[in-house]
mmCIF file of C-alpha atoms and ligand atoms in Angstrom:
data_model
loop_
_atom_site.group_PDB
_atom_site.id
_atom_site.type_symbol
_atom_site.label_atom_id
_atom_site.label_comp_id
_atom_site.label_asym_id
_atom_site.label_seq_id
_atom_site.Cartn_x
_atom_site.Cartn_y
_atom_site.Cartn_z
ATOM 1 C CA UNK A 1 46.952 -54.039 15.560
ATOM 2 C CA UNK A 2 47.614 -50.645 13.969
ATOM 3 C CA UNK A 3 50.450 -49.807 11.741
ATOM 4 C CA UNK A 4 48.838 -46.729 10.375
ATOM 5 C CA UNK A 5 47.602 -43.522 11.970
ATOM 6 C CA UNK A 6 43.883 -43.541 12.552
ATOM 7 C CA UNK A 7 42.477 -40.097 11.701
ATOM 8 C CA UNK A 8 38.860 -40.397 10.661
ATOM 9 C CA UNK A 9 35.544 -41.487 12.243
ATOM 10 C CA UNK A 10 35.796 -44.843 10.461
ATOM 11 C CA UNK A 11 39.211 -45.669 11.991
ATOM 12 C CA UNK A 12 38.252 -47.500 15.085
ATOM 13 C CA UNK A 13 35.361 -49.695 13.657
ATOM 14 C CA UNK A 14 37.214 -50.663 10.450
ATOM 15 C CA UNK A 15 40.276 -51.628 12.494
ATOM 16 C CA UNK A 16 38.016 -53.579 14.907
ATOM 17 C CA UNK A 17 36.333 -55.487 12.039
ATOM 18 C CA UNK A 18 39.775 -56.259 10.518
ATOM 19 C CA UNK A 19 41.139 -57.469 13.848
ATOM 20 C CA UNK A 20 38.061 -59.586 14.443
ATOM 21 C CA UNK A 21 38.519 -61.230 10.959
ATOM 22 C CA UNK A 22 42.200 -61.785 11.594
ATOM 23 C CA UNK A 23 41.534 -63.168 15.097
ATOM 24 C CA UNK A 24 38.772 -65.522 13.752
ATOM 25 C CA UNK A 25 41.128 -66.673 10.858
ATOM 26 C CA UNK A 26 43.871 -67.387 13.325
ATOM 27 C CA UNK A 27 41.515 -69.471 15.485
ATOM 28 C CA UNK A 28 40.272 -71.417 12.477
ATOM 29 C CA UNK A 29 43.711 -71.947 11.107
ATOM 30 C CA UNK A 30 45.058 -73.205 14.495
ATOM 31 C CA UNK A 31 42.068 -75.591 14.903
ATOM 32 C CA UNK A 32 42.599 -77.106 11.533
ATOM 33 C CA UNK A 33 46.348 -77.380 11.789
ATOM 34 C CA UNK A 34 46.540 -78.558 15.388
ATOM 35 C CA UNK A 35 43.930 -81.243 14.657
ATOM 36 C CA UNK A 36 45.806 -82.173 11.435
ATOM 37 C CA UNK A 37 49.116 -82.545 13.225
ATOM 38 C CA UNK A 38 47.657 -84.494 16.115
ATOM 39 C CA UNK A 39 45.842 -86.904 13.793
ATOM 40 C CA UNK A 40 48.888 -87.478 11.563
ATOM 41 C CA UNK A 41 50.927 -88.397 14.680
ATOM 42 C CA UNK A 42 48.128 -90.453 16.216
ATOM 43 C CA UNK A 43 47.023 -92.391 13.165
ATOM 44 C CA UNK A 44 50.380 -92.757 11.574
ATOM 45 C CA UNK A 45 51.200 -96.175 9.867
ATOM 46 C CA UNK A 46 51.910 -98.995 12.137
ATOM 47 C CA UNK A 47 50.133 -97.458 15.050
ATOM 48 C CA UNK A 48 47.545 -99.732 16.762
ATOM 49 C CA UNK A 49 44.586 -97.448 17.041
ATOM 50 C CA UNK A 50 40.852 -97.725 16.385
ATOM 51 C CA UNK A 51 40.381 -96.680 12.661
ATOM 52 C CA UNK A 52 36.692 -97.681 12.386
ATOM 53 C CA UNK A 53 35.578 -94.107 12.442
ATOM 54 C CA UNK A 54 31.788 -93.984 11.820
ATOM 55 C CA UNK A 55 30.967 -96.066 14.878
ATOM 56 C CA UNK A 56 30.964 -93.299 17.584
ATOM 57 C CA UNK A 57 29.124 -90.422 16.121
ATOM 58 C CA UNK A 58 28.304 -87.564 18.365
ATOM 59 C CA UNK A 59 25.532 -85.247 17.529
ATOM 60 C CA UNK A 60 26.547 -82.714 20.105
ATOM 61 C CA UNK A 61 30.139 -82.160 18.549
ATOM 62 C CA UNK A 62 28.663 -82.019 14.978
ATOM 63 C CA UNK A 63 26.124 -79.449 15.899
ATOM 64 C CA UNK A 64 28.679 -77.321 17.831
ATOM 65 C CA UNK A 65 31.230 -77.130 15.046
ATOM 66 C CA UNK A 66 28.517 -76.379 12.515
ATOM 67 C CA UNK A 67 26.464 -73.872 14.415
ATOM 68 C CA UNK A 68 29.159 -71.889 16.314
ATOM 69 C CA UNK A 69 31.157 -70.983 13.141
ATOM 70 C CA UNK A 70 27.976 -70.178 11.338
ATOM 71 C CA UNK A 71 26.930 -67.777 14.086
ATOM 72 C CA UNK A 72 30.323 -66.167 14.080
ATOM 73 C CA UNK A 73 30.491 -65.649 10.340
ATOM 74 C CA UNK A 74 26.891 -64.385 9.948
ATOM 75 C CA UNK A 75 27.710 -62.031 12.830
ATOM 76 C CA UNK A 76 30.820 -60.768 10.836
ATOM 77 C CA UNK A 77 28.562 -60.458 7.798
ATOM 78 C CA UNK A 78 25.928 -58.323 9.696
ATOM 79 C CA UNK A 79 28.580 -56.175 11.220
ATOM 80 C CA UNK A 80 30.409 -55.626 7.961
ATOM 81 C CA UNK A 81 27.148 -54.807 6.032
ATOM 82 C CA UNK A 82 26.205 -52.272 8.638
ATOM 83 C CA UNK A 83 29.560 -50.632 8.354
ATOM 84 C CA UNK A 84 29.337 -50.694 4.603
ATOM 85 C CA UNK A 85 25.948 -48.895 4.558
ATOM 86 C CA UNK A 86 27.488 -46.324 6.976
ATOM 87 C CA UNK A 87 30.403 -45.887 4.635
ATOM 88 C CA UNK A 88 28.048 -45.350 1.610
ATOM 89 C CA UNK A 89 25.630 -42.906 3.404
ATOM 90 C CA UNK A 90 27.130 -39.479 3.795
ATOM 91 C CA UNK A 91 25.442 -37.297 6.436
ATOM 92 C CA UNK A 92 23.318 -34.400 5.204
ATOM 93 C CA UNK A 93 25.734 -31.717 6.519
ATOM 94 C CA UNK A 94 28.576 -33.161 4.773
ATOM 95 C CA UNK A 95 30.536 -30.536 2.896
ATOM 96 C CA UNK A 96 31.334 -31.469 -0.734
ATOM 97 C CA UNK A 97 34.798 -31.272 -2.146
ATOM 98 C CA UNK A 98 35.173 -32.016 -5.899
ATOM 99 C CA UNK A 99 38.037 -34.265 -6.927
ATOM 100 C CA UNK A 100 39.261 -34.701 -10.445
ATOM 101 C CA UNK A 101 41.825 -37.378 -11.328
ATOM 102 C CA UNK A 102 44.031 -37.162 -14.403
ATOM 103 C CA UNK A 103 47.177 -38.690 -15.476
ATOM 104 C CA UNK A 104 48.927 -38.175 -13.146
ATOM 105 C CA UNK A 105 47.723 -35.635 -10.554
ATOM 106 C CA UNK A 106 44.772 -34.847 -8.417
ATOM 107 C CA UNK A 107 42.912 -31.637 -8.549
ATOM 108 C CA UNK A 108 40.603 -30.578 -5.681
ATOM 109 C CA UNK A 109 37.933 -27.871 -5.723
ATOM 110 C CA UNK A 110 36.264 -26.492 -2.621
ATOM 111 C CA UNK A 111 32.699 -25.033 -2.919
ATOM 112 C CA UNK A 112 34.236 -21.675 -2.019
ATOM 113 C CA UNK A 113 36.235 -21.835 -5.277
ATOM 114 C CA UNK A 114 39.608 -22.700 -3.556
ATOM 115 C CA UNK A 115 41.533 -25.045 -6.000
ATOM 116 C CA UNK A 116 44.423 -27.251 -4.945
ATOM 117 C CA UNK A 117 46.672 -29.681 -6.841
ATOM 118 C CA UNK A 118 47.868 -32.893 -4.990
ATOM 119 C CA UNK A 119 47.243 -31.354 -1.646
ATOM 120 C CA UNK A 120 43.847 -31.205 0.141
ATOM 121 C CA UNK A 121 43.172 -29.068 3.246
ATOM 122 C CA UNK A 122 40.389 -30.072 5.604
ATOM 123 C CA UNK A 123 39.226 -29.396 9.079
ATOM 124 C CA UNK A 124 38.699 -31.774 12.015
ATOM 125 C CA UNK A 125 35.043 -32.546 12.831
ATOM 126 C CA UNK A 126 33.643 -31.512 9.477
ATOM 127 C CA UNK A 127 32.067 -34.351 7.594
ATOM 128 C CA UNK A 128 33.398 -34.353 3.884
ATOM 129 C CA UNK A 129 31.866 -35.900 0.853
ATOM 130 C CA UNK A 130 34.367 -36.135 -2.011
ATOM 131 C CA UNK A 131 32.497 -36.081 -5.269
ATOM 132 C CA UNK A 132 34.981 -37.483 -7.830
ATOM 133 C CA UNK A 133 35.480 -37.929 -11.605
ATOM 134 C CA UNK A 134 38.278 -38.591 -13.966
ATOM 135 C CA UNK A 135 39.373 -36.725 -16.909
ATOM 136 C CA UNK A 136 40.929 -39.791 -18.624
ATOM 137 C CA UNK A 137 41.276 -43.379 -17.155
ATOM 138 C CA UNK A 138 40.072 -45.099 -14.003
ATOM 139 C CA UNK A 139 41.883 -43.827 -10.847
ATOM 140 C CA UNK A 140 41.124 -44.463 -7.214
ATOM 141 C CA UNK A 141 41.302 -42.183 -4.209
ATOM 142 C CA UNK A 142 42.674 -44.009 -1.199
ATOM 143 C CA UNK A 143 43.410 -42.332 2.133
ATOM 144 C CA UNK A 144 44.668 -45.122 4.337
ATOM 145 C CA UNK A 145 44.696 -43.000 7.584
ATOM 146 C CA UNK A 146 40.908 -42.493 6.962
ATOM 147 C CA UNK A 147 40.291 -46.045 5.944
ATOM 148 C CA UNK A 148 38.409 -44.943 2.829
ATOM 149 C CA UNK A 149 39.005 -45.919 -0.873
ATOM 150 C CA UNK A 150 36.885 -45.478 -3.916
ATOM 151 C CA UNK A 151 37.289 -45.762 -7.683
ATOM 152 C CA UNK A 152 37.175 -42.680 -9.811
ATOM 153 C CA UNK A 153 35.708 -43.129 -13.179
ATOM 154 C CA UNK A 154 35.658 -41.065 -16.377
ATOM 155 C CA UNK A 155 32.149 -39.939 -17.290
ATOM 156 C CA UNK A 156 30.669 -40.674 -13.950
ATOM 157 C CA UNK A 157 30.579 -39.160 -10.447
ATOM 158 C CA UNK A 158 31.483 -41.429 -7.566
ATOM 159 C CA UNK A 159 31.740 -40.363 -3.952
ATOM 160 C CA UNK A 160 33.154 -41.278 -0.574
ATOM 161 C CA UNK A 161 32.712 -39.575 2.802
ATOM 162 C CA UNK A 162 34.441 -39.332 6.142
ATOM 163 C CA UNK A 163 35.095 -37.001 9.050
ATOM 164 C CA UNK A 164 38.626 -36.197 9.792
ATOM 165 C CA UNK A 165 39.229 -36.552 13.555
ATOM 166 C CA UNK A 166 42.924 -35.615 14.085
ATOM 167 C CA UNK A 167 45.038 -32.733 12.797
ATOM 168 C CA UNK A 168 48.041 -33.856 10.804
ATOM 169 C CA UNK A 169 49.383 -34.633 7.373
ATOM 170 C CA UNK A 170 48.396 -37.848 5.787
ATOM 171 C CA UNK A 171 49.066 -39.701 2.468
ATOM 172 C CA UNK A 172 46.689 -39.901 -0.340
ATOM 173 C CA UNK A 173 47.265 -42.550 -3.066
ATOM 174 C CA UNK A 174 45.926 -43.492 -6.404
ATOM 175 C CA UNK A 175 45.002 -47.153 -5.874
ATOM 176 C CA UNK A 176 44.115 -48.141 -9.444
ATOM 177 C CA UNK A 177 46.898 -48.730 -12.013
ATOM 178 C CA UNK A 178 46.432 -45.899 -14.372
ATOM 179 C CA UNK A 179 49.618 -45.808 -16.526
ATOM 180 C CA UNK A 180 53.332 -45.045 -16.380
ATOM 181 C CA UNK A 181 53.384 -42.651 -13.472
ATOM 182 C CA UNK A 182 50.645 -44.324 -11.413
ATOM 183 C CA UNK A 183 52.985 -45.091 -8.512
ATOM 184 C CA UNK A 184 53.804 -41.244 -8.314
ATOM 185 C CA UNK A 185 50.148 -40.252 -8.452
ATOM 186 C CA UNK A 186 49.493 -39.269 -4.936
ATOM 187 C CA UNK A 187 49.169 -36.392 -2.623
ATOM 188 C CA UNK A 188 48.702 -35.172 0.939
ATOM 189 C CA UNK A 189 45.737 -34.483 3.016
ATOM 190 C CA UNK A 190 46.337 -31.748 5.477
ATOM 191 C CA UNK A 191 43.897 -31.843 8.451
ATOM 192 C CA UNK A 192 43.705 -28.612 10.323
ATOM 193 C CA UNK A 193 41.743 -27.307 13.400
ATOM 194 C CA UNK A 194 38.443 -25.593 12.297
ATOM 195 C CA UNK A 195 40.116 -22.180 13.095
ATOM 196 C CA UNK A 196 43.202 -22.843 11.038
ATOM 197 C CA UNK A 197 41.179 -24.231 8.233
ATOM 198 C CA UNK A 198 38.764 -21.132 8.201
ATOM 199 C CA UNK A 199 41.879 -18.946 7.862
ATOM 200 C CA UNK A 200 43.332 -21.120 5.200
ATOM 201 C CA UNK A 201 39.966 -20.989 3.194
ATOM 202 C CA UNK A 202 39.869 -17.200 3.620
ATOM 203 C CA UNK A 203 43.416 -16.722 2.429
ATOM 204 C CA UNK A 204 42.976 -18.808 -0.678
ATOM 205 C CA UNK A 205 39.462 -17.931 -1.825
ATOM 206 C CA UNK A 206 38.937 -15.866 -5.062
ATOM 207 C CA UNK A 207 35.520 -16.593 -6.389
ATOM 208 C CA UNK A 208 33.196 -19.345 -5.375
ATOM 209 C CA UNK A 209 32.740 -22.173 -7.771
ATOM 210 C CA UNK A 210 29.408 -20.951 -8.798
ATOM 211 C CA UNK A 211 30.788 -17.566 -9.726
ATOM 212 C CA UNK A 212 33.594 -19.189 -11.747
ATOM 213 C CA UNK A 213 30.881 -21.195 -13.287
ATOM 214 C CA UNK A 214 28.916 -18.047 -14.304
ATOM 215 C CA UNK A 215 32.010 -16.622 -16.002
ATOM 216 C CA UNK A 216 32.530 -19.926 -17.900
ATOM 217 C CA UNK A 217 28.820 -19.939 -18.897
ATOM 218 C CA UNK A 218 29.532 -16.791 -20.790
ATOM 219 C CA UNK A 219 32.951 -17.721 -22.046
ATOM 220 C CA UNK A 220 31.795 -21.126 -23.513
ATOM 221 C CA UNK A 221 28.846 -19.481 -25.278
ATOM 222 C CA UNK A 222 26.278 -21.126 -23.209
ATOM 223 C CA UNK A 223 24.773 -17.741 -22.350
ATOM 224 C CA UNK A 224 24.239 -17.001 -25.926
ATOM 225 C CA UNK A 225 21.530 -19.630 -26.227
ATOM 226 C CA UNK A 226 20.358 -20.038 -22.608
ATOM 227 C CA UNK A 227 20.165 -16.536 -21.118
ATOM 228 C CA UNK A 228 16.906 -14.627 -21.368
ATOM 229 C CA UNK A 229 16.590 -12.814 -24.614
ATOM 230 C CA UNK A 230 18.656 -15.205 -26.664
ATOM 231 C CA UNK A 231 17.652 -15.610 -30.240
ATOM 232 C CA UNK A 232 17.683 -19.418 -29.869
ATOM 233 C CA UNK A 233 14.880 -21.482 -28.438
ATOM 234 C CA UNK A 234 16.725 -23.167 -25.428
ATOM 235 C CA UNK A 235 15.754 -23.929 -21.926
ATOM 236 C CA UNK A 236 16.174 -21.241 -19.307
ATOM 237 C CA UNK A 237 17.891 -23.705 -17.016
ATOM 238 C CA UNK A 238 16.548 -21.991 -13.964
ATOM 239 C CA UNK A 239 15.768 -24.359 -10.961
ATOM 240 C CA UNK A 240 16.705 -27.319 -13.169
ATOM 241 C CA UNK A 241 18.781 -29.159 -10.635
ATOM 242 C CA UNK A 242 16.656 -31.794 -8.833
ATOM 243 C CA UNK A 243 13.659 -31.433 -11.079
ATOM 244 C CA UNK A 244 12.127 -34.021 -13.238
ATOM 245 C CA UNK A 245 12.890 -33.352 -16.938
ATOM 246 C CA UNK A 246 10.617 -34.697 -19.775
ATOM 247 C CA UNK A 247 12.753 -35.823 -22.737
ATOM 248 C CA UNK A 248 11.832 -35.649 -26.402
ATOM 249 C CA UNK A 249 11.684 -39.474 -26.533
ATOM 250 C CA UNK A 250 9.041 -39.639 -23.824
ATOM 251 C CA UNK A 251 11.343 -40.616 -20.847
ATOM 252 C CA UNK A 252 11.481 -38.611 -17.725
ATOM 253 C CA UNK A 253 14.802 -38.083 -15.905
ATOM 254 C CA UNK A 254 15.824 -36.442 -12.712
ATOM 255 C CA UNK A 255 18.263 -33.585 -13.290
ATOM 256 C CA UNK A 256 21.160 -34.707 -10.982
ATOM 257 C CA UNK A 257 24.912 -34.052 -11.313
ATOM 258 C CA UNK A 258 25.232 -36.798 -13.880
ATOM 259 C CA UNK A 259 22.397 -35.327 -15.926
ATOM 260 C CA UNK A 260 23.837 -31.893 -16.074
ATOM 261 C CA UNK A 261 27.304 -33.405 -16.803
ATOM 262 C CA UNK A 262 25.994 -35.454 -19.711
ATOM 263 C CA UNK A 263 23.765 -32.555 -21.039
ATOM 264 C CA UNK A 264 27.092 -30.673 -21.529
ATOM 265 C CA UNK A 265 29.151 -33.513 -23.053
ATOM 266 C CA UNK A 266 26.515 -35.570 -24.736
ATOM 267 C CA UNK A 267 23.651 -33.242 -25.468
ATOM 268 C CA UNK A 268 22.261 -35.500 -28.170
ATOM 269 C CA UNK A 269 21.633 -38.457 -25.804
ATOM 270 C CA UNK A 270 19.067 -36.676 -23.594
ATOM 271 C CA UNK A 271 17.229 -34.015 -25.538
ATOM 272 C CA UNK A 272 14.802 -31.978 -23.441
ATOM 273 C CA UNK A 273 11.146 -32.258 -24.798
ATOM 274 C CA UNK A 274 9.950 -29.300 -26.950
ATOM 275 C CA UNK A 275 13.491 -28.270 -28.102
ATOM 276 C CA UNK A 276 15.488 -28.958 -31.185
ATOM 277 C CA UNK A 277 18.796 -30.952 -30.646
ATOM 278 C CA UNK A 278 20.998 -27.992 -31.712
ATOM 279 C CA UNK A 279 23.171 -27.820 -28.578
ATOM 280 C CA UNK A 280 26.767 -28.517 -29.579
ATOM 281 C CA UNK A 281 28.646 -31.222 -27.738
ATOM 282 C CA UNK A 282 31.364 -29.917 -25.459
ATOM 283 C CA UNK A 283 33.124 -33.269 -25.104
ATOM 284 C CA UNK A 284 36.880 -32.859 -25.280
ATOM 285 C CA UNK A 285 36.403 -29.156 -25.503
ATOM 286 C CA UNK A 286 35.929 -28.576 -21.810
ATOM 287 C CA UNK A 287 37.748 -29.861 -18.761
ATOM 288 C CA UNK A 288 36.122 -31.810 -15.947
ATOM 289 C CA UNK A 289 37.005 -28.854 -13.685
ATOM 290 C CA UNK A 290 35.170 -26.414 -15.743
ATOM 291 C CA UNK A 291 32.180 -28.742 -15.986
ATOM 292 C CA UNK A 292 32.065 -28.955 -12.162
ATOM 293 C CA UNK A 293 32.086 -25.153 -11.966
ATOM 294 C CA UNK A 294 29.290 -24.919 -14.621
ATOM 295 C CA UNK A 295 27.296 -27.436 -12.679
ATOM 296 C CA UNK A 296 27.849 -25.457 -9.426
ATOM 297 C CA UNK A 297 26.561 -22.430 -11.298
ATOM 298 C CA UNK A 298 23.564 -24.256 -12.815
ATOM 299 C CA UNK A 299 22.520 -25.426 -9.311
ATOM 300 C CA UNK A 300 22.089 -21.919 -8.126
ATOM 301 C CA UNK A 301 20.972 -20.314 -11.515
ATOM 302 C CA UNK A 302 17.692 -18.492 -11.056
ATOM 303 C CA UNK A 303 17.634 -18.917 -7.216
ATOM 304 C CA UNK A 304 18.450 -16.118 -4.642
ATOM 305 C CA UNK A 305 21.862 -17.647 -4.248
ATOM 306 C CA UNK A 306 22.829 -16.908 -7.857
ATOM 307 C CA UNK A 307 26.051 -14.898 -7.907
ATOM 308 C CA UNK A 308 25.681 -11.302 -9.324
ATOM 309 C CA UNK A 309 27.298 -11.011 -12.631
ATOM 310 C CA UNK A 310 28.202 -8.323 -15.231
ATOM 311 C CA UNK A 311 26.823 -8.947 -18.711
HETATM 312 C C1 HEC B 1 23.579 -23.371 -29.774
HETATM 313 C C2 HEC B 1 22.749 -23.103 -28.589
HETATM 314 C C3 HEC B 1 23.293 -23.701 -27.307
HETATM 315 C C4 HEC B 1 24.567 -23.605 -26.668
HETATM 316 C C5 HEC B 1 25.738 -22.938 -27.169
HETATM 317 C C6 HEC B 1 24.468 -24.363 -25.405
HETATM 318 N N1 HEC B 1 23.168 -24.893 -25.337
HETATM 319 FE FE1 HEC B 1 22.496 -26.035 -23.768
HETATM 320 N N2 HEC B 1 20.820 -26.535 -24.779
HETATM 321 C C7 HEC B 1 20.453 -25.878 -25.960
HETATM 322 C C8 HEC B 1 19.154 -26.508 -26.388
HETATM 323 C C9 HEC B 1 18.430 -26.125 -27.665
HETATM 324 C C10 HEC B 1 18.788 -27.330 -25.388
HETATM 325 C C11 HEC B 1 17.570 -28.343 -25.332
HETATM 326 C C12 HEC B 1 17.742 -29.516 -26.181
HETATM 327 C C13 HEC B 1 18.712 -30.508 -25.587
HETATM 328 O O1 HEC B 1 18.369 -30.958 -24.430
HETATM 329 O O2 HEC B 1 19.700 -30.814 -26.097
HETATM 330 C C14 HEC B 1 19.935 -27.372 -24.373
HETATM 331 C C15 HEC B 1 19.873 -28.190 -23.171
HETATM 332 C C16 HEC B 1 20.741 -27.956 -22.153
HETATM 333 C C17 HEC B 1 20.618 -28.565 -20.861
HETATM 334 C C18 HEC B 1 19.609 -29.458 -20.429
HETATM 335 C C19 HEC B 1 18.387 -28.726 -20.090
HETATM 336 C C20 HEC B 1 17.122 -29.356 -19.729
HETATM 337 O O3 HEC B 1 16.062 -28.731 -19.461
HETATM 338 O O4 HEC B 1 17.045 -30.554 -19.557
HETATM 339 C C21 HEC B 1 21.619 -28.070 -20.150
HETATM 340 C C22 HEC B 1 22.059 -28.503 -18.663
HETATM 341 C C23 HEC B 1 22.444 -27.154 -20.988
HETATM 342 N N3 HEC B 1 21.872 -27.144 -22.193
HETATM 343 C C24 HEC B 1 23.518 -26.481 -20.525
HETATM 344 C C25 HEC B 1 24.451 -25.905 -21.409
HETATM 345 C C26 HEC B 1 25.727 -25.378 -21.041
HETATM 346 C C27 HEC B 1 26.364 -25.522 -19.650
HETATM 347 C C28 HEC B 1 26.257 -24.840 -22.143
HETATM 348 C C29 HEC B 1 27.649 -24.198 -22.277
HETATM 349 C C30 HEC B 1 28.763 -25.035 -22.027
HETATM 350 C C31 HEC B 1 25.297 -24.966 -23.163
HETATM 351 N N4 HEC B 1 24.204 -25.602 -22.767
HETATM 352 C C32 HEC B 1 25.446 -24.416 -24.462
HETATM 353 C C33 HEC B 1 21.135 -24.945 -26.714
HETATM 354 C C34 HEC B 1 22.494 -24.577 -26.313
HETATM 355 CU CU1 CU B 2 45.668 -42.809 -11.099
#
């Protein structure tokens, strides 16, 4: 039973699971209601039937109606858990697209720096991992044709992945009530052939996200403290992403997206060991989009992928 287009790698399996649950429910409902109706007619008042019950107990029947449903439902459980794990495990070659939700629009950022509002261009066959955050309240990216849905939270990165399989135009909805214009907070996913998509990317690229990040690094004054030669004693931030950072309070944390994000908005909460807590907080002074660009830059800072820049 499909009322929706099926346009991602998850389409068939999620629909099969749904149909299996639906079929099983129908079987159980029929079994219960048919038995109920038969019994109400058969044992109605005034009918001369044997009501002694207990007397003819049959182990075979009891075992059957206990074990068969048990096996069916455990089977469904195992099936759905495997599908869930698959849904939560993006493949290594998945391309990241950043998503920012705000009242009441969606902003998308491709690694090549292309930015889009309420429209997202993707290519068939390319696994995509959406890394998502919110600028204000809780939102939720739901793309029914891809059978994916995930909450988007302020101050946190959540993700969802899929591989578009069929070119076309599909709806994207906000699936978490987020205020007055929630019902209008949506957009369109345009799935193109790989060739068309490459052409689209080339036609809309300006500067990669990391290059935009480098510009912002100077504009927000980060460079004044963090670049070599700065008068302030601050970490160089080279090769920081993915490393283990010793903190002033003795804890050790892994420098992931979340850590970089919080270092910018809440620098006082995780102070690097050996430094004074003098970094100003950028909370409410910087958009989530700019933070994403800064993080993209920090990921390549000090590596050979670092974008060239003028000082
Ligand atoms: C006034 C100087 C100053 C400015 C401006 C500044 N920082 Fe910092 N930053 C520091 C110092 C000092 C630390 C180390 C203490 C700490 O962790 O708070 C630090 C820590 C960090 C860390 C964590 C480093 C680690 O090794 O764990 C990151 C990431 C960072 N800054 C990024 C930025 C970005 C991005 C900006 C601009 C938006 C910025 N900083 C602006 C001084 C500054
Ligand atoms: Cu919303």
